[in-house]
PDB file of C-alpha atoms in Angstrom:
ATOM      1  CA  MET A   1      88.939  56.474  68.417  1.00  0.00           C
ATOM      2  CA  ILE A   2      90.335  55.807  71.887  1.00  0.00           C
ATOM      3  CA  LEU A   3      90.512  52.110  71.134  1.00  0.00           C
ATOM      4  CA  TYR A   4      92.364  52.803  67.882  1.00  0.00           C
ATOM      5  CA  ASN A   5      94.928  55.019  69.723  1.00  0.00           C
ATOM      6  CA  MET A   6      95.443  52.282  72.367  1.00  0.00           C
ATOM      7  CA  LEU A   7      96.052  49.678  69.591  1.00  0.00           C
ATOM      8  CA  ILE A   8      98.505  51.983  67.819  1.00  0.00           C
ATOM      9  CA  GLN A   9     100.381  52.706  71.025  1.00  0.00           C
ATOM     10  CA  ASN A  10     100.500  49.005  71.959  1.00  0.00           C
ATOM     11  CA  ARG A  11     101.770  48.141  68.504  1.00  0.00           C
ATOM     12  CA  LYS A  12     104.570  50.673  68.909  1.00  0.00           C
ATOM     13  CA  ASN A  13     105.461  49.197  72.313  1.00  0.00           C
ATOM     14  CA  LEU A  14     105.408  45.682  70.849  1.00  0.00           C
ATOM     15  CA  ALA A  15     107.638  46.710  67.945  1.00  0.00           C
ATOM     16  CA  THR A  16     110.047  48.390  70.380  1.00  0.00           C
ATOM     17  CA  PHE A  17     110.106  45.337  72.622  1.00  0.00           C
ATOM     18  CA  LEU A  18     110.784  42.950  69.731  1.00  0.00           C
ATOM     19  CA  ILE A  19     113.602  45.062  68.349  1.00  0.00           C
ATOM     20  CA  VAL A  20     115.342  45.715  71.702  1.00  0.00           C
ATOM     21  CA  SER A  21     114.715  42.170  73.055  1.00  0.00           C
ATOM     22  CA  VAL A  22     118.121  41.176  71.712  1.00  0.00           C
ATOM     23  CA  PHE A  23     119.764  43.775  73.967  1.00  0.00           C
ATOM     24  CA  ILE A  24     117.506  42.957  76.908  1.00  0.00           C
ATOM     25  CA  VAL A  25     118.473  39.222  76.750  1.00  0.00           C
ATOM     26  CA  SER A  26     122.142  40.058  76.102  1.00  0.00           C
ATOM     27  CA  GLY A  27     122.146  42.556  78.961  1.00  0.00           C
ATOM     28  CA  ILE A  28     120.644  40.102  81.456  1.00  0.00           C
ATOM     29  CA  GLU A  29     123.099  37.415  80.223  1.00  0.00           C
ATOM     30  CA  GLY A  30     125.990  39.891  80.640  1.00  0.00           C
ATOM     31  CA  ILE A  31     124.949  40.637  84.232  1.00  0.00           C
ATOM     32  CA  PHE A  32     125.121  36.942  85.119  1.00  0.00           C
ATOM     33  CA  ASP A  33     128.186  36.149  83.024  1.00  0.00           C
ATOM     34  CA  PHE A  34     130.332  39.308  83.251  1.00  0.00           C
ATOM     35  CA  ASP A  35     133.473  37.169  82.996  1.00  0.00           C
ATOM     36  CA  GLY A  36     132.310  36.131  79.464  1.00  0.00           C
ATOM     37  CA  ILE A  37     132.118  39.796  78.437  1.00  0.00           C
ATOM     38  CA  MET A  38     135.535  40.438  79.847  1.00  0.00           C
ATOM     39  CA  ARG A  39     137.007  37.469  77.993  1.00  0.00           C
ATOM     40  CA  SER A  40     135.620  38.840  74.763  1.00  0.00           C
ATOM     41  CA  VAL A  41     136.985  42.300  75.422  1.00  0.00           C
ATOM     42  CA  VAL A  42     140.453  41.075  76.505  1.00  0.00           C
ATOM     43  CA  ASN A  43     140.733  38.676  73.532  1.00  0.00           C
ATOM     44  CA  LYS A  44     140.391  41.673  71.137  1.00  0.00           C
ATOM     45  CA  LYS A  45     143.871  43.037  70.610  1.00  0.00           C
ATOM     46  CA  VAL A  46     142.459  46.470  69.665  1.00  0.00           C
ATOM     47  CA  PHE A  47     141.406  47.018  73.230  1.00  0.00           C
ATOM     48  CA  SER A  48     144.733  45.967  74.753  1.00  0.00           C
ATOM     49  CA  PHE A  49     145.974  49.565  74.834  1.00  0.00           C
ATOM     50  CA  PHE A  50     143.110  50.452  77.089  1.00  0.00           C
ATOM     51  CA  PRO A  51     144.199  50.415  80.754  1.00  0.00           C
ATOM     52  CA  PHE A  52     140.798  49.453  82.129  1.00  0.00           C
ATOM     53  CA  PRO A  53     139.095  46.695  80.075  1.00  0.00           C
ATOM     54  CA  THR A  54     136.567  46.272  82.874  1.00  0.00           C
ATOM     55  CA  LEU A  55     135.314  49.778  82.045  1.00  0.00           C
ATOM     56  CA  ILE A  56     134.723  48.740  78.403  1.00  0.00           C
ATOM     57  CA  GLY A  57     132.726  45.748  79.619  1.00  0.00           C
ATOM     58  CA  LEU A  58     130.646  47.909  82.050  1.00  0.00           C
ATOM     59  CA  VAL A  59     129.937  50.487  79.367  1.00  0.00           C
ATOM     60  CA  ALA A  60     128.782  47.788  76.893  1.00  0.00           C
ATOM     61  CA  LEU A  61     126.592  46.267  79.545  1.00  0.00           C
ATOM     62  CA  GLY A  62     125.152  49.661  80.503  1.00  0.00           C
ATOM     63  CA  ILE A  63     124.354  50.513  76.925  1.00  0.00           C
ATOM     64  CA  LYS A  64     122.493  47.236  76.458  1.00  0.00           C
ATOM     65  CA  VAL A  65     120.532  47.516  79.688  1.00  0.00           C
ATOM     66  CA  PHE A  66     119.821  51.292  79.878  1.00  0.00           C
ATOM     67  CA  GLY A  67     119.502  51.694  76.093  1.00  0.00           C
ATOM     68  CA  SER A  68     116.795  48.995  76.047  1.00  0.00           C
ATOM     69  CA  TYR A  69     115.012  50.592  78.985  1.00  0.00           C
ATOM     70  CA  TYR A  70     115.057  54.167  77.730  1.00  0.00           C
ATOM     71  CA  SER A  71     114.002  53.154  74.274  1.00  0.00           C
ATOM     72  CA  PHE A  72     110.499  52.888  75.742  1.00  0.00           C
ATOM     73  CA  SER A  73     110.680  56.424  77.170  1.00  0.00           C
ATOM     74  CA  LYS A  74     107.994  58.973  76.347  1.00  0.00           C
ATOM     75  CA  ASN A  75     110.631  61.656  76.523  1.00  0.00           C
ATOM     76  CA  LYS A  76     111.844  62.001  72.922  1.00  0.00           C
ATOM     77  CA  LYS A  77     115.315  63.149  73.975  1.00  0.00           C
ATOM     78  CA  TYR A  78     116.013  60.121  76.170  1.00  0.00           C
ATOM     79  CA  LYS A  79     114.499  57.778  73.583  1.00  0.00           C
ATOM     80  CA  ASN A  80     116.714  59.179  70.830  1.00  0.00           C
ATOM     81  CA  MET A  81     119.816  59.037  73.050  1.00  0.00           C
ATOM     82  CA  ALA A  82     119.048  55.431  73.909  1.00  0.00           C
ATOM     83  CA  ILE A  83     118.472  54.391  70.283  1.00  0.00           C
ATOM     84  CA  ASN A  84     121.618  56.347  69.135  1.00  0.00           C
ATOM     85  CA  SER A  85     123.699  54.599  71.774  1.00  0.00           C
ATOM     86  CA  LEU A  86     122.332  51.173  70.667  1.00  0.00           C
ATOM     87  CA  ILE A  87     123.088  51.951  67.047  1.00  0.00           C
ATOM     88  CA  LEU A  88     126.662  53.003  67.930  1.00  0.00           C
ATOM     89  CA  PHE A  89     127.083  49.835  70.005  1.00  0.00           C
ATOM     90  CA  ILE A  90     126.020  47.740  67.014  1.00  0.00           C
ATOM     91  CA  ILE A  91     128.391  49.518  64.675  1.00  0.00           C
ATOM     92  CA  ILE A  92     131.333  49.106  67.052  1.00  0.00           C
ATOM     93  CA  SER A  93     130.490  45.427  67.643  1.00  0.00           C
ATOM     94  CA  ASN A  94     130.238  44.795  63.953  1.00  0.00           C
ATOM     95  CA  VAL A  95     133.671  46.373  63.322  1.00  0.00           C
ATOM     96  CA  TYR A  96     135.491  44.624  66.142  1.00  0.00           C
ATOM     97  CA  PHE A  97     133.577  41.436  66.806  1.00  0.00           C
ATOM     98  CA  HIS A  98     131.501  40.453  63.777  1.00  0.00           C
ATOM     99  CA  ASN A  99     133.742  41.611  60.929  1.00  0.00           C
ATOM    100  CA  PRO A 100     134.078  38.627  58.585  1.00  0.00           C
ATOM    101  CA  LEU A 101     137.361  39.987  57.181  1.00  0.00           C
ATOM    102  CA  LEU A 102     139.049  39.205  60.555  1.00  0.00           C
ATOM    103  CA  TYR A 103     138.644  35.501  60.121  1.00  0.00           C
ATOM    104  CA  SER A 104     140.409  33.172  57.797  1.00  0.00           C
ATOM    105  CA  LYS A 105     138.168  30.012  58.013  1.00  0.00           C
ATOM    106  CA  PRO A 106     135.284  30.210  55.534  1.00  0.00           C
ATOM    107  CA  ARG A 107     132.735  28.752  57.936  1.00  0.00           C
ATOM    108  CA  ARG A 108     133.583  31.307  60.609  1.00  0.00           C
ATOM    109  CA  ARG A 109     133.507  34.079  57.967  1.00  0.00           C
ATOM    110  CA  TYR A 110     130.028  33.020  56.934  1.00  0.00           C
ATOM    111  CA  HIS A 111     128.760  33.019  60.553  1.00  0.00           C
ATOM    112  CA  GLU A 112     130.244  36.437  61.306  1.00  0.00           C
ATOM    113  CA  SER A 113     128.848  37.932  58.107  1.00  0.00           C
ATOM    114  CA  TYR A 114     125.431  36.547  59.039  1.00  0.00           C
ATOM    115  CA  LYS A 115     125.699  38.171  62.482  1.00  0.00           C
ATOM    116  CA  ALA A 116     126.788  41.490  60.919  1.00  0.00           C
ATOM    117  CA  LEU A 117     123.834  41.417  58.450  1.00  0.00           C
ATOM    118  CA  LYS A 118     121.456  40.653  61.313  1.00  0.00           C
ATOM    119  CA  ASN A 119     122.888  43.625  63.246  1.00  0.00           C
ATOM    120  CA  PHE A 120     122.325  45.903  60.228  1.00  0.00           C
ATOM    121  CA  GLY A 121     118.753  44.791  60.224  1.00  0.00           C
ATOM    122  CA  LEU A 122     118.522  45.798  63.898  1.00  0.00           C
ATOM    123  CA  ILE A 123     119.941  49.217  63.004  1.00  0.00           C
ATOM    124  CA  GLY A 124     117.240  49.601  60.402  1.00  0.00           C
ATOM    125  CA  GLY A 125     114.555  48.781  63.011  1.00  0.00           C
ATOM    126  CA  LEU A 126     116.071  51.133  65.528  1.00  0.00           C
ATOM    127  CA  ILE A 127     116.034  53.954  62.934  1.00  0.00           C
ATOM    128  CA  LEU A 128     112.375  53.309  62.347  1.00  0.00           C
ATOM    129  CA  LEU A 129     111.694  53.470  66.119  1.00  0.00           C
ATOM    130  CA  LYS A 130     113.503  56.815  66.212  1.00  0.00           C
ATOM    131  CA  GLU A 131     111.183  58.280  63.676  1.00  0.00           C
ATOM    132  CA  ASN A 132     108.038  57.462  65.681  1.00  0.00           C
TER     133      ASN A 132
END
């Protein structure tokens, strides 16, 4: 029985790691290439009204790093907050960065729609993590 519980717990941790690995890698990449995040934010005209684009970049980076970390938490409240923040991050990034309707070239539309669908799959995985 103890071995079975260990296997179940390790399976949950493995599933969590596989789902949030996208955010872990992206967060580490963002730490070392913060200028790249800033270029992405500044290039989006919807964020031009915001007086502190650096703050948007820091919030995005924080959600990726801390959301990934706290998704492993034993505390259900922290785990749910982390997963909710990652889901919200994905929705916002799909609307402003991976929306195929924003691009006129068919090839770019295809790539962005592929990224958006992949992100919806991540949302499904995060929802399943929330339930456990």
